Structures are given as C-alpha cells and as structure tokens.
mmCIF file of C-alpha atoms and ligand atoms in Angstrom:
data_model
loop_
_atom_site.group_PDB
_atom_site.id
_atom_site.type_symbol
_atom_site.label_atom_id
_atom_site.label_comp_id
_atom_site.label_asym_id
_atom_site.label_seq_id
_atom_site.Cartn_x
_atom_site.Cartn_y
_atom_site.Cartn_z
ATOM 1 C CA MET H 28 -1.488 -2.249 19.732
ATOM 2 C CA GLU H 29 -1.724 -6.608 19.963
ATOM 3 C CA ASN H 30 -5.344 -6.333 18.540
ATOM 4 C CA ASN H 31 -4.598 -4.499 15.158
ATOM 5 C CA ASN H 32 -1.864 -6.795 13.942
ATOM 6 C CA GLU H 33 -4.515 -7.989 11.419
ATOM 7 C CA PHE H 34 -4.998 -4.995 10.112
ATOM 8 C CA TYR H 35 -0.902 -4.665 8.820
ATOM 9 C CA THR H 36 -0.142 -8.107 9.615
ATOM 10 C CA VAL H 37 3.644 -7.771 11.017
ATOM 11 C CA ARG H 38 4.685 -10.602 10.226
ATOM 12 C CA GLY H 39 4.145 -9.338 6.945
ATOM 13 C CA TYR H 40 5.924 -6.424 7.617
ATOM 14 C CA GLN H 41 8.571 -8.055 9.511
ATOM 15 C CA LEU H 42 9.101 -10.175 6.258
ATOM 16 C CA LEU H 43 9.241 -7.218 4.963
ATOM 17 C CA LYS H 44 11.805 -5.893 6.514
ATOM 18 C CA LYS H 45 13.545 -8.625 6.171
ATOM 19 C CA ASN H 46 13.171 -8.437 2.104
ATOM 20 C CA LYS H 47 13.947 -4.637 2.234
ATOM 21 C CA LYS H 48 18.379 -4.494 0.549
ATOM 22 C CA MET H 49 16.111 -6.744 -2.214
ATOM 23 C CA LEU H 50 12.969 -5.381 -2.376
ATOM 24 C CA THR H 51 13.086 -1.851 -4.797
ATOM 25 C CA SER H 52 9.712 0.988 -4.871
ATOM 26 C CA SER H 53 8.809 -0.802 -7.864
ATOM 27 C CA MET H 54 8.451 -4.686 -6.288
ATOM 28 C CA GLU H 55 6.614 -3.762 -3.930
ATOM 29 C CA ASP H 56 3.478 -2.033 -6.664
ATOM 30 C CA TYR H 57 3.782 -4.921 -8.656
ATOM 31 C CA LEU H 58 3.890 -7.385 -5.198
ATOM 32 C CA GLU H 59 1.192 -4.869 -4.033
ATOM 33 C CA MET H 60 -0.980 -5.168 -7.574
ATOM 34 C CA ILE H 61 -0.530 -9.087 -7.253
ATOM 35 C CA TYR H 62 -1.589 -9.825 -3.921
ATOM 36 C CA ARG H 63 -5.068 -7.400 -4.553
ATOM 37 C CA ASN H 64 -5.737 -8.487 -7.800
ATOM 38 C CA SER H 65 -4.580 -12.725 -6.502
ATOM 39 C CA LEU H 66 -7.480 -12.902 -3.998
ATOM 40 C CA GLU H 67 -10.278 -12.850 -5.983
ATOM 41 C CA GLU H 68 -8.149 -16.624 -8.718
ATOM 42 C CA GLY H 69 -5.939 -17.123 -6.131
ATOM 43 C CA TYR H 70 -3.165 -15.744 -8.909
ATOM 44 C CA MET H 71 -2.563 -13.578 -12.056
ATOM 45 C CA ARG H 72 -2.107 -12.900 -15.430
ATOM 46 C CA ILE H 73 1.327 -11.224 -16.361
ATOM 47 C CA SER H 74 -1.001 -9.575 -19.138
ATOM 48 C CA THR H 75 -3.019 -8.275 -16.668
ATOM 49 C CA LEU H 76 -0.888 -7.423 -14.381
ATOM 50 C CA SER H 77 1.936 -5.483 -17.309
ATOM 51 C CA GLU H 78 -2.271 -3.830 -18.098
ATOM 52 C CA LEU H 79 -2.828 -2.188 -14.544
ATOM 53 C CA LEU H 80 0.544 -0.636 -14.243
ATOM 54 C CA ASN H 81 1.299 1.169 -17.814
ATOM 55 C CA VAL H 82 3.999 -1.341 -18.029
ATOM 56 C CA ARG H 83 4.884 -3.724 -21.264
ATOM 57 C CA PRO H 84 4.667 -7.674 -21.316
ATOM 58 C CA SER H 85 8.744 -8.058 -21.282
ATOM 59 C CA SER H 86 9.213 -5.163 -18.179
ATOM 60 C CA ALA H 87 6.559 -7.044 -16.248
ATOM 61 C CA THR H 88 8.393 -11.152 -16.854
ATOM 62 C CA LYS H 89 11.555 -10.188 -15.520
ATOM 63 C CA MET H 90 9.794 -8.019 -12.283
ATOM 64 C CA VAL H 91 8.425 -11.122 -12.223
ATOM 65 C CA GLN H 92 11.518 -13.054 -12.351
ATOM 66 C CA ARG H 93 13.260 -10.549 -9.581
ATOM 67 C CA LEU H 94 10.504 -11.863 -6.939
ATOM 68 C CA ALA H 95 10.229 -15.046 -8.379
ATOM 69 C CA ALA H 96 14.526 -15.239 -7.276
ATOM 70 C CA ILE H 97 13.885 -13.696 -3.412
ATOM 71 C CA GLY H 98 10.998 -16.250 -3.385
ATOM 72 C CA LEU H 99 7.614 -14.194 -3.376
ATOM 73 C CA VAL H 100 6.330 -15.157 -6.198
ATOM 74 C CA ASP H 101 6.207 -18.329 -8.140
ATOM 75 C CA TYR H 102 6.379 -17.678 -11.694
ATOM 76 C CA LYS H 103 7.156 -21.503 -13.789
ATOM 77 C CA ARG H 104 3.701 -21.849 -15.724
ATOM 78 C CA TYR H 105 3.611 -19.212 -18.688
ATOM 79 C CA GLY H 106 1.806 -15.926 -18.154
ATOM 80 C CA ILE H 107 0.507 -16.875 -14.628
ATOM 81 C CA ILE H 108 1.982 -15.874 -11.531
ATOM 82 C CA PHE H 109 1.137 -17.154 -8.304
ATOM 83 C CA LEU H 110 2.660 -15.636 -4.731
ATOM 84 C CA THR H 111 4.726 -17.951 -1.846
ATOM 85 C CA GLU H 112 3.224 -17.462 1.978
ATOM 86 C CA SER H 113 6.325 -15.043 2.162
ATOM 87 C CA GLY H 114 5.188 -13.228 -0.752
ATOM 88 C CA LYS H 115 1.157 -13.601 0.498
ATOM 89 C CA GLU H 116 1.978 -11.790 3.805
ATOM 90 C CA ILE H 117 4.125 -8.812 2.090
ATOM 91 C CA GLY H 118 1.437 -8.181 -0.156
ATOM 92 C CA LYS H 119 -0.768 -8.948 2.148
ATOM 93 C CA PHE H 120 1.240 -6.105 4.185
ATOM 94 C CA LEU H 121 1.556 -3.496 1.167
ATOM 95 C CA LEU H 122 -1.930 -2.756 0.704
ATOM 96 C CA ASN H 123 -2.913 -1.959 3.447
ATOM 97 C CA ARG H 124 -0.086 0.216 4.001
ATOM 98 C CA HIS H 125 -1.562 1.703 0.961
ATOM 99 C CA ASN H 126 -5.397 1.836 1.908
ATOM 100 C CA ILE H 127 -4.093 2.835 5.689
ATOM 101 C CA VAL H 128 -1.993 5.879 3.791
ATOM 102 C CA GLU H 129 -5.652 6.363 1.054
ATOM 103 C CA LYS H 130 -7.432 6.414 3.341
ATOM 104 C CA PHE H 131 -5.561 9.280 5.540
ATOM 105 C CA LEU H 132 -5.645 11.995 2.635
ATOM 106 C CA LYS H 133 -8.779 11.239 1.755
ATOM 107 C CA THR H 134 -9.592 12.536 5.770
ATOM 108 C CA ILE H 135 -7.343 15.346 4.522
ATOM 109 C CA GLY H 136 -9.195 16.438 2.111
ATOM 110 C CA ILE H 137 -7.086 15.010 -0.776
ATOM 111 C CA ALA H 138 -8.901 13.916 -3.931
ATOM 112 C CA GLU H 139 -6.370 15.218 -6.870
ATOM 113 C CA ASN H 140 -3.440 12.156 -7.619
ATOM 114 C CA LEU H 141 -4.467 10.185 -4.537
ATOM 115 C CA LEU H 142 -3.337 7.440 -6.132
ATOM 116 C CA LYS H 143 0.184 9.254 -7.129
ATOM 117 C CA GLU H 144 0.160 11.487 -2.920
ATOM 118 C CA THR H 145 -0.274 7.526 -2.069
ATOM 119 C CA GLU H 146 2.923 6.205 -4.123
ATOM 120 C CA LEU H 147 4.911 9.443 -2.001
ATOM 121 C CA ILE H 148 4.152 8.483 0.890
ATOM 122 C CA GLU H 149 3.652 4.493 1.279
ATOM 123 C CA HIS H 150 7.226 3.736 -0.027
ATOM 124 C CA ASN H 151 9.090 5.442 2.605
ATOM 125 C CA VAL H 152 6.427 5.380 5.555
ATOM 126 C CA SER H 153 8.035 3.980 8.802
ATOM 127 C CA VAL H 154 5.980 1.344 10.292
ATOM 128 C CA ASN H 155 5.193 3.542 13.810
ATOM 129 C CA THR H 156 4.501 6.076 11.321
ATOM 130 C CA LEU H 157 1.914 3.465 9.925
ATOM 131 C CA GLN H 158 0.347 2.154 13.745
ATOM 132 C CA ASN H 159 -0.463 5.894 14.789
ATOM 133 C CA ILE H 160 -2.187 6.719 11.075
ATOM 134 C CA TYR H 161 -3.734 3.768 11.487
ATOM 135 C CA LEU H 162 -5.465 4.747 14.811
ATOM 136 C CA LEU H 163 -5.911 8.337 13.416
ATOM 137 C CA ASN H 164 -8.292 6.915 11.149
ATOM 138 C CA LYS H 165 -9.676 5.204 13.956
ATOM 139 C CA PHE H 166 -10.601 8.111 16.207
ATOM 140 C CA PHE H 167 -11.686 9.818 12.816
ATOM 141 C CA ASP H 168 -14.492 7.749 11.886
ATOM 142 C CA ALA H 169 -15.273 7.531 15.700
ATOM 143 C CA ASN H 170 -15.896 10.972 16.097
ATOM 144 C CA PRO H 171 -16.964 12.019 12.675
ATOM 145 C CA ASP H 172 -17.671 15.189 13.519
ATOM 146 C CA ILE H 173 -14.718 16.376 14.108
ATOM 147 C CA ILE H 174 -13.935 15.570 10.587
ATOM 148 C CA SER H 175 -16.711 18.794 9.616
ATOM 149 C CA LYS H 176 -15.215 20.189 11.919
ATOM 150 C CA PHE H 177 -11.832 20.246 10.633
ATOM 151 C CA GLU H 178 -13.370 21.730 7.087
ATOM 152 C CA ASP H 179 -15.241 24.853 8.639
ATOM 153 C CA PHE H 180 -11.515 24.833 9.531
ATOM 154 C CA LYS H 181 -9.962 24.288 6.552
ATOM 155 C CA GLU H 182 -12.775 27.169 4.699
ATOM 156 C CA LYS H 183 -11.890 30.088 7.455
ATOM 157 C CA SER H 184 -8.486 29.560 7.738
ATOM 158 C CA ASN H 185 -6.009 31.111 4.705
ATOM 159 C CA ILE H 186 -3.556 28.321 3.903
ATOM 160 C CA GLU H 187 -1.056 31.698 2.213
ATOM 161 C CA ASN H 188 0.400 31.875 6.096
ATOM 162 C CA MET H 189 1.281 28.727 5.984
ATOM 163 C CA PHE H 190 4.124 29.871 7.138
ATOM 164 C CA ASP H 191 4.364 32.562 8.587
HETATM 165 ZN ZN1 ZN D 215 1.006 0.952 -3.272
#
C-alpha cells in the first residue's frame, strides 16, 4: 500500500504509536483540532481552541501544556499555540484518520450524530483497519452504483431480524 502513504502518513502513525502511552483520546482531539486550525495561519489561539472544543480556556491551557511537555506543541507566547514537526505529523495523521472514518460512516448512511460516531471509532481503530476502510472509501468512489445498490438493499431489508 506504499502509494497511499500520503493519505494517512505512516510516519505520523509511527510517531503516534511512540507517544501512545502519553496521548489520551482527549489529547488526540486537541491535537487534531490544533492541526486542523493551524493549516491556514500556522498557529492556533487558546481562545479559539477552547471555543471549538467547548471547554474553559483554563482547561484548554492545561491540555496544551501537557502536549508541550511531550514536545508536540510550542506554547511559549501567551495564548498562541504552534505545532512542532512531530506535532504536525501526528496531527496530520489524526485529521486524515478522522476524515477516513467520517467518510465511511456517511457512505453507509449515518447522518445523525456523525461527529460523535466518528469520535467513538477514530481513537480505537487500528492502522490496518483504517487502511482497509480507506480503500473501501476509494472503492465506493470508483463504483457509485454499489452505493445505490446498498441503499436499495437497505430499504428492502428488515433490520429487526439483525440478530436472528
Ligand atoms: Zn476527530
């Protein structure tokens, strides 16, 4: 799967694995959000971060200090967060992982609580599963007729019999 590397950045994943013991799901959320929002300006403000994550600025600051302690962000200037090189690579992986899971859920017809559902899966999915979901997404893109067949099939199916 060599040529898919840019989409999930293997190095980002390896770095994530190295930091796994230190990175909680919540820290992953922060890093993903900081990466997402640093794409344009190259930095993120604590105030914006706390707004977007619905937490108090003091909680955001604490979490950012934890990320700084393991070398993933630079937080020297008051209120402004910069990602380090490792932080960028892991952040990129986390954002791609999020997008791959979200796209898959959308494809199978999940609309309600899409973000929450993505959240529940993304922090626990293995890279092997993620790669295969990524390929399945690609396969669906290349074969849109399969999706309409699936939608028809869903309509005709009785989900009540799921466990019979
Ligand atoms: Zn996410």
